[in-house]
PDB file of C-alpha atoms and ligand atoms in Angstrom:
ATOM      1  CA  UNK A1469      -0.107   0.180  -0.011  1.00 76.00           C
ATOM      2  CA  UNK A1470       1.362   3.581  -1.123  1.00 91.00           C
ATOM      3  CA  UNK A1471       1.489   5.824   1.309  1.00 95.00           C
ATOM      4  CA  UNK A1472      -0.551   8.627   0.821  1.00 98.00           C
ATOM      5  CA  UNK A1473       0.840  11.650   2.962  1.00 98.00           C
ATOM      6  CA  UNK A1474       0.328  15.801   2.605  1.00 98.00           C
ATOM      7  CA  UNK A1475       2.631  18.175   4.111  1.00 98.00           C
ATOM      8  CA  UNK A1476       1.360  21.678   5.005  1.00 98.00           C
ATOM      9  CA  UNK A1477       4.994  24.083   5.630  1.00 98.00           C
ATOM     10  CA  UNK A1478       6.990  25.779   4.735  1.00 98.00           C
ATOM     11  CA  UNK A1479       9.500  26.276   1.246  1.00 98.00           C
ATOM     12  CA  UNK A1480      12.629  27.899   1.319  1.00 98.00           C
ATOM     13  CA  UNK A1481      15.793  28.882  -0.843  1.00 97.00           C
ATOM     14  CA  UNK A1482      18.864  27.633   1.192  1.00 96.00           C
ATOM     15  CA  UNK A1483      22.032  30.114   1.767  1.00 97.00           C
ATOM     16  CA  UNK A1484      24.817  27.757   2.580  1.00 95.00           C
ATOM     17  CA  UNK A1485      28.319  28.657   3.686  1.00 96.00           C
ATOM     18  CA  UNK A1486      30.925  26.438   5.397  1.00 93.00           C
ATOM     19  CA  UNK A1487      32.745  27.502   7.777  1.00 94.00           C
ATOM     20  CA  UNK A1488      35.658  25.924  10.342  1.00 93.00           C
ATOM     21  CA  UNK A1489      33.221  27.135  12.550  1.00 94.00           C
ATOM     22  CA  UNK A1490      30.345  28.378  13.882  1.00 95.00           C
ATOM     23  CA  UNK A1491      30.793  32.751  14.893  1.00 94.00           C
ATOM     24  CA  UNK A1492      29.366  33.419  18.081  1.00 94.00           C
ATOM     25  CA  UNK A1493      27.593  36.214  18.582  1.00 93.00           C
ATOM     26  CA  UNK A1494      29.071  39.864  17.308  1.00 95.00           C
ATOM     27  CA  UNK A1495      31.716  37.619  15.295  1.00 95.00           C
ATOM     28  CA  UNK A1496      32.489  37.636  11.706  1.00 95.00           C
ATOM     29  CA  UNK A1497      34.673  34.691  10.165  1.00 95.00           C
ATOM     30  CA  UNK A1498      35.965  33.613   7.188  1.00 96.00           C
ATOM     31  CA  UNK A1499      33.786  30.682   5.296  1.00 95.00           C
ATOM     32  CA  UNK A1500      33.656  28.993   1.798  1.00 93.00           C
ATOM     33  CA  UNK A1501      32.671  27.672  -0.532  1.00 91.00           C
ATOM     34  CA  UNK A1502      28.906  29.177  -0.554  1.00 95.00           C
ATOM     35  CA  UNK A1503      25.725  26.873  -2.533  1.00 94.00           C
ATOM     36  CA  UNK A1504      21.668  27.354  -2.805  1.00 95.00           C
ATOM     37  CA  UNK A1505      19.807  24.785  -2.730  1.00 94.00           C
ATOM     38  CA  UNK A1506      16.028  24.326  -1.861  1.00 96.00           C
ATOM     39  CA  UNK A1507      14.998  23.449   1.698  1.00 96.00           C
ATOM     40  CA  UNK A1508      12.750  24.872   4.208  1.00 97.00           C
ATOM     41  CA  UNK A1509      10.956  21.752   6.597  1.00 98.00           C
ATOM     42  CA  UNK A1510       8.262  21.495   5.280  1.00 98.00           C
ATOM     43  CA  UNK A1511       9.368  21.061   1.609  1.00 98.00           C
ATOM     44  CA  UNK A1512      12.452  18.983   3.337  1.00 98.00           C
ATOM     45  CA  UNK A1513       9.471  16.137   4.640  1.00 98.00           C
ATOM     46  CA  UNK A1514       7.328  16.637   1.377  1.00 98.00           C
ATOM     47  CA  UNK A1515      10.953  14.845  -0.346  1.00 98.00           C
ATOM     48  CA  UNK A1516      12.188  13.500   2.075  1.00 98.00           C
ATOM     49  CA  UNK A1517       9.008  10.496   2.299  1.00 98.00           C
ATOM     50  CA  UNK A1518       8.133  11.641  -1.428  1.00 98.00           C
ATOM     51  CA  UNK A1519      11.847   9.757  -1.498  1.00 98.00           C
ATOM     52  CA  UNK A1520      10.528   6.915   1.104  1.00 98.00           C
ATOM     53  CA  UNK A1521       8.379   5.649  -1.113  1.00 98.00           C
ATOM     54  CA  UNK A1522       5.384   7.671  -0.080  1.00 98.00           C
ATOM     55  CA  UNK A1523       2.504   9.849  -2.587  1.00 98.00           C
ATOM     56  CA  UNK A1524       3.408  13.481  -1.821  1.00 98.00           C
ATOM     57  CA  UNK A1525       1.366  16.403  -1.538  1.00 98.00           C
ATOM     58  CA  UNK A1526       2.775  19.864  -0.790  1.00 98.00           C
ATOM     59  CA  UNK A1527       0.453  22.974   0.234  1.00 98.00           C
ATOM     60  CA  UNK A1528       2.739  25.735   0.864  1.00 98.00           C
ATOM     61  CA  UNK A1529       3.533  29.390  -0.945  1.00 98.00           C
ATOM     62  CA  UNK A1530       6.735  31.198  -2.587  1.00 98.00           C
ATOM     63  CA  UNK A1531       6.923  34.223  -3.368  1.00 98.00           C
ATOM     64  CA  UNK A1532       6.314  35.943  -7.018  1.00 98.00           C
ATOM     65  CA  UNK A1533      10.958  36.020  -7.545  1.00 98.00           C
ATOM     66  CA  UNK A1534      13.785  34.242  -9.262  1.00 97.00           C
ATOM     67  CA  UNK A1535      13.893  32.055  -5.913  1.00 98.00           C
ATOM     68  CA  UNK A1536      10.650  31.079  -6.370  1.00 98.00           C
ATOM     69  CA  UNK A1537      11.831  28.102  -9.367  1.00 97.00           C
ATOM     70  CA  UNK A1538      14.302  25.978  -8.334  1.00 97.00           C
ATOM     71  CA  UNK A1539      12.061  25.464  -5.167  1.00 97.00           C
ATOM     72  CA  UNK A1540       8.893  24.246  -7.308  1.00 98.00           C
ATOM     73  CA  UNK A1541      11.050  21.977  -9.448  1.00 98.00           C
ATOM     74  CA  UNK A1542      13.141  20.515  -6.663  1.00 97.00           C
ATOM     75  CA  UNK A1543       9.542  19.440  -5.447  1.00 98.00           C
ATOM     76  CA  UNK A1544       8.169  18.128  -8.755  1.00 98.00           C
ATOM     77  CA  UNK A1545      11.630  16.609  -9.631  1.00 97.00           C
ATOM     78  CA  UNK A1546      11.100  14.295  -6.250  1.00 98.00           C
ATOM     79  CA  UNK A1547       7.613  13.166  -8.058  1.00 98.00           C
ATOM     80  CA  UNK A1548       5.678  16.037  -5.406  1.00 98.00           C
ATOM     81  CA  UNK A1549       2.299  16.864  -6.617  1.00 98.00           C
ATOM     82  CA  UNK A1550       2.783  20.840  -6.419  1.00 98.00           C
ATOM     83  CA  UNK A1551      -0.643  21.335  -7.808  1.00 98.00           C
ATOM     84  CA  UNK A1552      -1.794  23.627  -4.196  1.00 98.00           C
ATOM     85  CA  UNK A1553       1.872  25.072  -4.466  1.00 98.00           C
ATOM     86  CA  UNK A1554       0.549  28.319  -4.569  1.00 98.00           C
ATOM     87  CA  UNK A1555       2.608  32.001  -5.969  1.00 98.00           C
ATOM     88  CA  UNK A1556       1.973  34.920  -3.497  1.00 98.00           C
ATOM     89  CA  UNK A1557       3.461  38.275  -4.403  1.00 98.00           C
ATOM     90  CA  UNK A1558       6.449  39.130  -2.419  1.00 98.00           C
ATOM     91  CA  UNK A1559       9.757  37.056  -1.622  1.00 98.00           C
ATOM     92  CA  UNK A1560       9.890  33.680  -1.426  1.00 98.00           C
ATOM     93  CA  UNK A1561      11.277  32.007   2.108  1.00 98.00           C
ATOM     94  CA  UNK A1562      15.016  31.847   2.178  1.00 98.00           C
ATOM     95  CA  UNK A1563      17.239  30.533   5.394  1.00 97.00           C
ATOM     96  CA  UNK A1564      21.116  31.470   6.056  1.00 97.00           C
ATOM     97  CA  UNK A1565      22.987  28.831   6.741  1.00 95.00           C
ATOM     98  CA  UNK A1566      26.241  28.174   7.927  1.00 95.00           C
ATOM     99  CA  UNK A1567      27.873  24.921   7.907  1.00 92.00           C
ATOM    100  CA  UNK A1568      30.844  23.731  10.359  1.00 92.00           C
ATOM    101  CA  UNK A1569      33.808  21.483  10.205  1.00 91.00           C
ATOM    102  CA  UNK A1570      31.748  19.085  12.355  1.00 88.00           C
ATOM    103  CA  UNK A1571      28.486  19.200  10.520  1.00 85.00           C
ATOM    104  CA  UNK A1572      26.508  21.287  12.733  1.00 88.00           C
ATOM    105  CA  UNK A1573      25.166  24.740  11.248  1.00 91.00           C
ATOM    106  CA  UNK A1574      23.092  27.431  12.267  1.00 93.00           C
ATOM    107  CA  UNK A1575      20.337  28.979  10.373  1.00 94.00           C
ATOM    108  CA  UNK A1576      17.997  31.927  10.250  1.00 96.00           C
ATOM    109  CA  UNK A1577      15.336  31.728   8.060  1.00 97.00           C
ATOM    110  CA  UNK A1578      13.488  34.882   6.291  1.00 98.00           C
ATOM    111  CA  UNK A1579       9.562  33.016   6.334  1.00 98.00           C
ATOM    112  CA  UNK A1580       8.621  35.573   3.187  1.00 98.00           C
ATOM    113  CA  UNK A1581       5.782  33.854   1.265  1.00 98.00           C
ATOM    114  CA  UNK A1582       5.236  31.201   4.295  1.00 98.00           C
ATOM    115  CA  UNK A1583       3.958  33.990   6.580  1.00 98.00           C
ATOM    116  CA  UNK A1584       0.997  34.403   3.731  1.00 98.00           C
ATOM    117  CA  UNK A1585       0.279  30.291   4.056  1.00 98.00           C
ATOM    118  CA  UNK A1586      -2.918  31.063   5.202  1.00 97.00           C
ATOM    119  CA  UNK A1587      -6.659  30.616   4.830  1.00 94.00           C
ATOM    120  CA  UNK A1588      -6.577  27.205   3.164  1.00 98.00           C
ATOM    121  CA  UNK A1589      -9.352  26.905  -0.195  1.00 98.00           C
ATOM    122  CA  UNK A1590     -11.183  23.534   0.470  1.00 98.00           C
ATOM    123  CA  UNK A1591      -9.738  22.346  -2.296  1.00 98.00           C
ATOM    124  CA  UNK A1592      -6.329  22.145   0.021  1.00 98.00           C
ATOM    125  CA  UNK A1593      -8.548  21.043   2.536  1.00 98.00           C
ATOM    126  CA  UNK A1594      -9.859  18.315   0.754  1.00 98.00           C
ATOM    127  CA  UNK A1595      -6.264  17.144   0.267  1.00 98.00           C
ATOM    128  CA  UNK A1596      -5.483  16.506   3.926  1.00 98.00           C
ATOM    129  CA  UNK A1597      -8.434  14.822   3.908  1.00 98.00           C
ATOM    130  CA  UNK A1598      -7.354  12.635   1.827  1.00 97.00           C
ATOM    131  CA  UNK A1599      -4.534  11.799   2.914  1.00 98.00           C
ATOM    132  CA  UNK A1600      -3.620   8.720   5.400  1.00 98.00           C
ATOM    133  CA  UNK A1601      -1.100  11.512   6.671  1.00 98.00           C
ATOM    134  CA  UNK A1602      -0.899  15.103   7.497  1.00 98.00           C
ATOM    135  CA  UNK A1603       2.483  16.405   8.385  1.00 98.00           C
ATOM    136  CA  UNK A1604       2.696  19.718   9.692  1.00 98.00           C
ATOM    137  CA  UNK A1605       6.245  22.244  10.797  1.00 98.00           C
ATOM    138  CA  UNK A1606       6.346  25.797  12.786  1.00 98.00           C
ATOM    139  CA  UNK A1607       7.416  27.824   9.362  1.00 98.00           C
ATOM    140  CA  UNK A1608       4.440  28.972   9.145  1.00 98.00           C
ATOM    141  CA  UNK A1609       1.451  30.543  10.556  1.00 97.00           C
ATOM    142  CA  UNK A1610       0.304  28.627  13.547  1.00 96.00           C
ATOM    143  CA  UNK A1611      -3.419  28.971  12.837  1.00 95.00           C
ATOM    144  CA  UNK A1612      -3.040  27.370   9.571  1.00 97.00           C
ATOM    145  CA  UNK A1613      -1.153  24.016  11.445  1.00 97.00           C
ATOM    146  CA  UNK A1614      -4.257  24.316  13.078  1.00 96.00           C
ATOM    147  CA  UNK A1615      -6.499  24.938  10.437  1.00 96.00           C
ATOM    148  CA  UNK A1616      -5.138  22.123   8.686  1.00 97.00           C
ATOM    149  CA  UNK A1617      -4.693  19.316  11.447  1.00 96.00           C
ATOM    150  CA  UNK A1618      -9.092  20.381  12.139  1.00 95.00           C
ATOM    151  CA  UNK A1619      -9.765  18.003   9.155  1.00 96.00           C
ATOM    152  CA  UNK A1620      -9.343  15.605  10.774  1.00 95.00           C
ATOM    153  CA  UNK A1621      -6.179  13.529   9.126  1.00 98.00           C
ATOM    154  CA  UNK A1622      -3.793  11.559  11.666  1.00 98.00           C
ATOM    155  CA  UNK A1623      -1.663  14.674  12.306  1.00 98.00           C
ATOM    156  CA  UNK A1624       2.216  14.751  12.689  1.00 98.00           C
ATOM    157  CA  UNK A1625       4.157  17.481  13.854  1.00 98.00           C
ATOM    158  CA  UNK A1626       7.481  18.382  13.622  1.00 98.00           C
ATOM    159  CA  UNK A1627       7.508  21.166  16.307  1.00 97.00           C
ATOM    160  CA  UNK A1628      10.245  22.735  14.674  1.00 97.00           C
ATOM    161  CA  UNK A1629      12.126  25.517  15.118  1.00 96.00           C
ATOM    162  CA  UNK A1630      10.676  25.380  18.266  1.00 92.00           C
ATOM    163  CA  UNK A1631       8.183  27.636  19.863  1.00 90.00           C
ATOM    164  CA  UNK A1632       5.048  28.226  22.273  1.00 87.00           C
ATOM    165  CA  UNK A1633       2.043  27.207  21.250  1.00 89.00           C
ATOM    166  CA  UNK A1634      -1.267  28.203  22.087  1.00 85.00           C
ATOM    167  CA  UNK A1635      -3.245  25.978  23.802  1.00 74.00           C
ATOM    168  CA  UNK A1636      -5.849  24.136  21.562  1.00 86.00           C
ATOM    169  CA  UNK A1637      -2.968  23.510  18.400  1.00 90.00           C
ATOM    170  CA  UNK A1638      -1.091  20.788  20.497  1.00 92.00           C
ATOM    171  CA  UNK A1639      -5.017  18.679  21.105  1.00 92.00           C
ATOM    172  CA  UNK A1640      -5.296  18.479  17.117  1.00 93.00           C
ATOM    173  CA  UNK A1641      -1.831  16.380  16.990  1.00 96.00           C
ATOM    174  CA  UNK A1642      -2.015  12.307  16.776  1.00 98.00           C
ATOM    175  CA  UNK A1643       1.700  12.440  17.111  1.00 98.00           C
ATOM    176  CA  UNK A1644       4.525  14.537  17.682  1.00 98.00           C
ATOM    177  CA  UNK A1645       8.536  15.137  16.948  1.00 98.00           C
ATOM    178  CA  UNK A1646      10.664  16.454  18.744  1.00 98.00           C
ATOM    179  CA  UNK A1647      14.369  17.413  19.440  1.00 97.00           C
ATOM    180  CA  UNK A1648      16.226  17.545  23.221  1.00 96.00           C
ATOM    181  CA  UNK A1649      15.621  21.748  22.843  1.00 95.00           C
ATOM    182  CA  UNK A1650      11.946  21.275  21.203  1.00 96.00           C
ATOM    183  CA  UNK A1651      10.880  19.490  24.002  1.00 96.00           C
ATOM    184  CA  UNK A1652      12.243  21.524  26.758  1.00 95.00           C
ATOM    185  CA  UNK A1653      10.435  24.614  25.044  1.00 94.00           C
ATOM    186  CA  UNK A1654       6.830  22.693  24.370  1.00 93.00           C
ATOM    187  CA  UNK A1655       7.084  21.062  27.866  1.00 91.00           C
ATOM    188  CA  UNK A1656       6.820  24.095  29.673  1.00 90.00           C
ATOM    189  CA  UNK A1657       3.188  23.901  29.299  1.00 85.00           C
ATOM    190  CA  UNK A1658       3.297  20.330  30.719  1.00 86.00           C
ATOM    191  CA  UNK A1659       4.360  16.878  29.807  1.00 93.00           C
ATOM    192  CA  UNK A1660       4.779  16.378  26.813  1.00 94.00           C
ATOM    193  CA  UNK A1661       2.122  12.777  27.004  1.00 96.00           C
ATOM    194  CA  UNK A1662      -0.955  15.361  29.123  1.00 93.00           C
ATOM    195  CA  UNK A1663      -0.421  17.445  25.540  1.00 93.00           C
ATOM    196  CA  UNK A1664      -0.628  15.319  22.744  1.00 95.00           C
ATOM    197  CA  UNK A1665      -1.153  11.547  22.931  1.00 97.00           C
ATOM    198  CA  UNK A1666       2.239  10.327  20.994  1.00 98.00           C
ATOM    199  CA  UNK A1667       5.547  11.672  21.358  1.00 98.00           C
ATOM    200  CA  UNK A1668       8.899  10.720  19.107  1.00 98.00           C
ATOM    201  CA  UNK A1669      11.860  12.286  20.601  1.00 98.00           C
ATOM    202  CA  UNK A1670      14.944  12.675  18.285  1.00 98.00           C
ATOM    203  CA  UNK A1671      18.357  12.107  19.900  1.00 97.00           C
ATOM    204  CA  UNK A1672      20.275  13.452  17.162  1.00 93.00           C
ATOM    205  CA  UNK A1673      23.595  10.166  16.197  1.00 93.00           C
ATOM    206  CA  UNK A1674      22.335   8.400  19.467  1.00 96.00           C
ATOM    207  CA  UNK A1675      19.086   7.752  17.572  1.00 97.00           C
ATOM    208  CA  UNK A1676      15.728   8.590  19.328  1.00 98.00           C
ATOM    209  CA  UNK A1677      13.016   8.016  21.952  1.00 98.00           C
ATOM    210  CA  UNK A1678       8.847   6.777  21.250  1.00 98.00           C
ATOM    211  CA  UNK A1679       6.836   7.330  24.451  1.00 98.00           C
ATOM    212  CA  UNK A1680       3.035   6.782  24.116  1.00 98.00           C
ATOM    213  CA  UNK A1681      -0.198   7.231  26.680  1.00 97.00           C
ATOM    214  CA  UNK A1682      -0.975   3.321  26.054  1.00 97.00           C
ATOM    215  CA  UNK A1683       2.581   2.808  27.864  1.00 97.00           C
ATOM    216  CA  UNK A1684       4.730   1.694  25.126  1.00 97.00           C
ATOM    217  CA  UNK A1685       8.092   3.098  25.803  1.00 98.00           C
ATOM    218  CA  UNK A1686      11.095   2.599  23.409  1.00 98.00           C
ATOM    219  CA  UNK A1687      14.527   4.471  22.595  1.00 98.00           C
ATOM    220  CA  UNK A1688      16.207   2.839  19.055  1.00 97.00           C
ATOM    221  CA  UNK A1689      20.372   3.476  18.366  1.00 97.00           C
ATOM    222  CA  UNK A1690      21.376   5.948  15.301  1.00 95.00           C
ATOM    223  CA  UNK A1691      23.306   3.623  12.731  1.00 95.00           C
ATOM    224  CA  UNK A1692      26.720   4.955  13.305  1.00 95.00           C
ATOM    225  CA  UNK A1693      27.863   7.439  10.427  1.00 94.00           C
ATOM    226  CA  UNK A1694      30.452   9.923   9.071  1.00 93.00           C
ATOM    227  CA  UNK A1695      28.568  13.087   9.474  1.00 90.00           C
ATOM    228  CA  UNK A1696      29.048  16.116   6.848  1.00 89.00           C
ATOM    229  CA  UNK A1697      26.365  18.165   7.021  1.00 89.00           C
ATOM    230  CA  UNK A1698      23.539  17.505   9.819  1.00 90.00           C
ATOM    231  CA  UNK A1699      20.822  20.141   7.881  1.00 89.00           C
ATOM    232  CA  UNK A1700      17.656  18.270   6.874  1.00 93.00           C
ATOM    233  CA  UNK A1701      18.127  15.639   9.165  1.00 96.00           C
ATOM    234  CA  UNK A1702      15.582  15.841  11.046  1.00 97.00           C
ATOM    235  CA  UNK A1703      13.448  16.759   8.295  1.00 97.00           C
ATOM    236  CA  UNK A1704      14.602  13.085   6.366  1.00 98.00           C
ATOM    237  CA  UNK A1705      14.087  11.637  10.206  1.00 98.00           C
ATOM    238  CA  UNK A1706      10.060  13.202   9.924  1.00 98.00           C
ATOM    239  CA  UNK A1707       9.287  11.921   6.964  1.00 98.00           C
ATOM    240  CA  UNK A1708      10.641   8.608   6.930  1.00 98.00           C
ATOM    241  CA  UNK A1709       8.497   7.871   9.827  1.00 98.00           C
ATOM    242  CA  UNK A1710       5.275   9.484   8.173  1.00 98.00           C
ATOM    243  CA  UNK A1711       5.386   7.149   5.497  1.00 98.00           C
ATOM    244  CA  UNK A1712       6.278   4.924   7.717  1.00 98.00           C
ATOM    245  CA  UNK A1713       2.939   5.000  10.042  1.00 98.00           C
ATOM    246  CA  UNK A1714       1.164   5.695   6.874  1.00 97.00           C
ATOM    247  CA  UNK A1715       2.031   2.320   5.757  1.00 97.00           C
ATOM    248  CA  UNK A1716       1.243   0.546   9.464  1.00 97.00           C
ATOM    249  CA  UNK A1717       4.341  -0.807  10.618  1.00 97.00           C
ATOM    250  CA  UNK A1718       5.092  -1.418  14.279  1.00 97.00           C
ATOM    251  CA  UNK A1719       6.261   1.351  16.454  1.00 98.00           C
ATOM    252  CA  UNK A1720      10.163  -0.008  16.860  1.00 98.00           C
ATOM    253  CA  UNK A1721      10.644  -0.835  12.775  1.00 97.00           C
ATOM    254  CA  UNK A1722       9.121   2.516  11.587  1.00 98.00           C
ATOM    255  CA  UNK A1723      11.356   4.476  14.018  1.00 98.00           C
ATOM    256  CA  UNK A1724      13.925   2.669  12.837  1.00 98.00           C
ATOM    257  CA  UNK A1725      14.116   3.178   9.531  1.00 97.00           C
ATOM    258  CA  UNK A1726      13.221   7.554  10.533  1.00 98.00           C
ATOM    259  CA  UNK A1727      16.844   7.189  12.506  1.00 98.00           C
ATOM    260  CA  UNK A1728      18.509   5.460   9.447  1.00 98.00           C
ATOM    261  CA  UNK A1729      16.421   8.085   6.641  1.00 98.00           C
ATOM    262  CA  UNK A1730      18.240  10.554   9.455  1.00 97.00           C
ATOM    263  CA  UNK A1731      21.642   8.901   9.132  1.00 97.00           C
ATOM    264  CA  UNK A1732      22.502   8.707   5.938  1.00 97.00           C
ATOM    265  CA  UNK A1733      20.690  12.626   5.198  1.00 96.00           C
ATOM    266  CA  UNK A1734      23.825  13.381   7.847  1.00 95.00           C
ATOM    267  CA  UNK A1735      26.518  11.871   5.101  1.00 95.00           C
ATOM    268  CA  UNK A1736      25.829  14.876   2.879  1.00 92.00           C
ATOM    269  CA  UNK A1737      25.897  18.054   2.640  1.00 86.00           C
ATOM    270  CA  UNK A1738      22.456  20.120   1.643  1.00 81.00           C
ATOM    271  CA  UNK A1739      18.899  19.771   2.769  1.00 80.00           C
ATOM    272  CA  UNK A1740      17.019  18.233   0.357  1.00 81.00           C
ATOM    273  CA  UNK A1741      19.499  17.404  -2.024  1.00 84.00           C
ATOM    274  CA  UNK A1742      20.869  14.750   0.922  1.00 91.00           C
ATOM    275  CA  UNK A1743      17.587  12.921   1.425  1.00 97.00           C
ATOM    276  CA  UNK A1744      17.702   9.412   0.905  1.00 97.00           C
ATOM    277  CA  UNK A1745      15.469   6.482  -1.725  1.00 97.00           C
ATOM    278  CA  UNK A1746      13.635   4.323  -0.195  1.00 97.00           C
ATOM    279  CA  UNK A1747      16.899   2.190  -1.402  1.00 97.00           C
ATOM    280  CA  UNK A1748      19.165   3.724   0.558  1.00 97.00           C
ATOM    281  CA  UNK A1749      17.615   4.004   3.825  1.00 97.00           C
ATOM    282  CA  UNK A1750      17.427   0.275   3.820  1.00 96.00           C
ATOM    283  CA  UNK A1751      20.691  -0.257   3.035  1.00 95.00           C
ATOM    284  CA  UNK A1752      21.638   2.305   6.027  1.00 94.00           C
ATOM    285  CA  UNK A1753      19.232  -1.355   8.223  1.00 91.00           C
TER     286      UNK A1753
HETATM  287  O1  RIB B1358      15.514  21.749   9.110  1.00 85.21           O
HETATM  288  C1  RIB B1358      16.200  22.569   7.495  1.00 85.21           C
HETATM  289  C2  RIB B1358      15.515  23.706   7.521  1.00 85.21           C
HETATM  290  O2  RIB B1358      15.775  24.014   8.426  1.00 85.21           O
HETATM  291  C3  RIB B1358      16.849  24.320   6.269  1.00 85.21           C
HETATM  292  O3  RIB B1358      16.203  23.274   4.578  1.00 85.21           O
HETATM  293  C4  RIB B1358      16.255  25.114   6.879  1.00 85.21           C
HETATM  294  O4  RIB B1358      15.245  25.941   5.292  1.00 85.21           O
HETATM  295  C5  RIB B1358      15.120  25.598   6.843  1.00 85.21           C
HETATM  296  O5  RIB B1358      13.923  25.324   7.406  1.00 85.21           O
END
């Protein structure tokens, strides 16, 4: 059975520079090579899910500038349905990214068109309602996430970048994916399992942990890899997890699969360009 995934989320063009070390506040460092690559947590997760074997639709927004074309082309090349991708007046989303020699990154996002992804249309909501899994992140207005989740489709929220959420938004989430920092921010509002029924916490190179209200707890180790760039590793993880979940795989297998996707992604530079295929995920296990 092919997993049907709809992503309601962001698309950015990533402006990336390699640097020997990430700058401290107020510091200038001399970097190396500069590249532009399609990115954005929403678009990355859509591409990740498509490469992992899902049938994926993307609801998002790009601007009417020169940065829009590579983002749209990248989604199309991955086989993502872009019929619900809007073009809005103004600039596209942009992410300024520095990556150091330890594969760590520093990212600042200018949301641009992503901020205009509001008021989902009847057609957008029909697409969401027809999916097995709705996948959202927090680079678009939170009201839009809430509107999409209200369609009743099983909702996976990757709460990145971290921010406090209005009460009510988390009550519509079926599975929350967070890293340890994001978990800390959300836990200020209470125990995560009081807020959502299932939580996956990514632990970087260590793997991931799963917990649910039924009392299931498990931790999965990630395959050992030589990381060169961890940008989008969380997106690879979440996109693959959504596919495995929609395919009805057992929880431990789904989380293990997602860890393998994140690990492979970290071995390659860039965002969208580094997301693994289904065969590469299988090979890493
Ligand atoms: O998760 C990585 C992504 O975060 C980058 O592609 C960048 O666009 C930001 O959204």
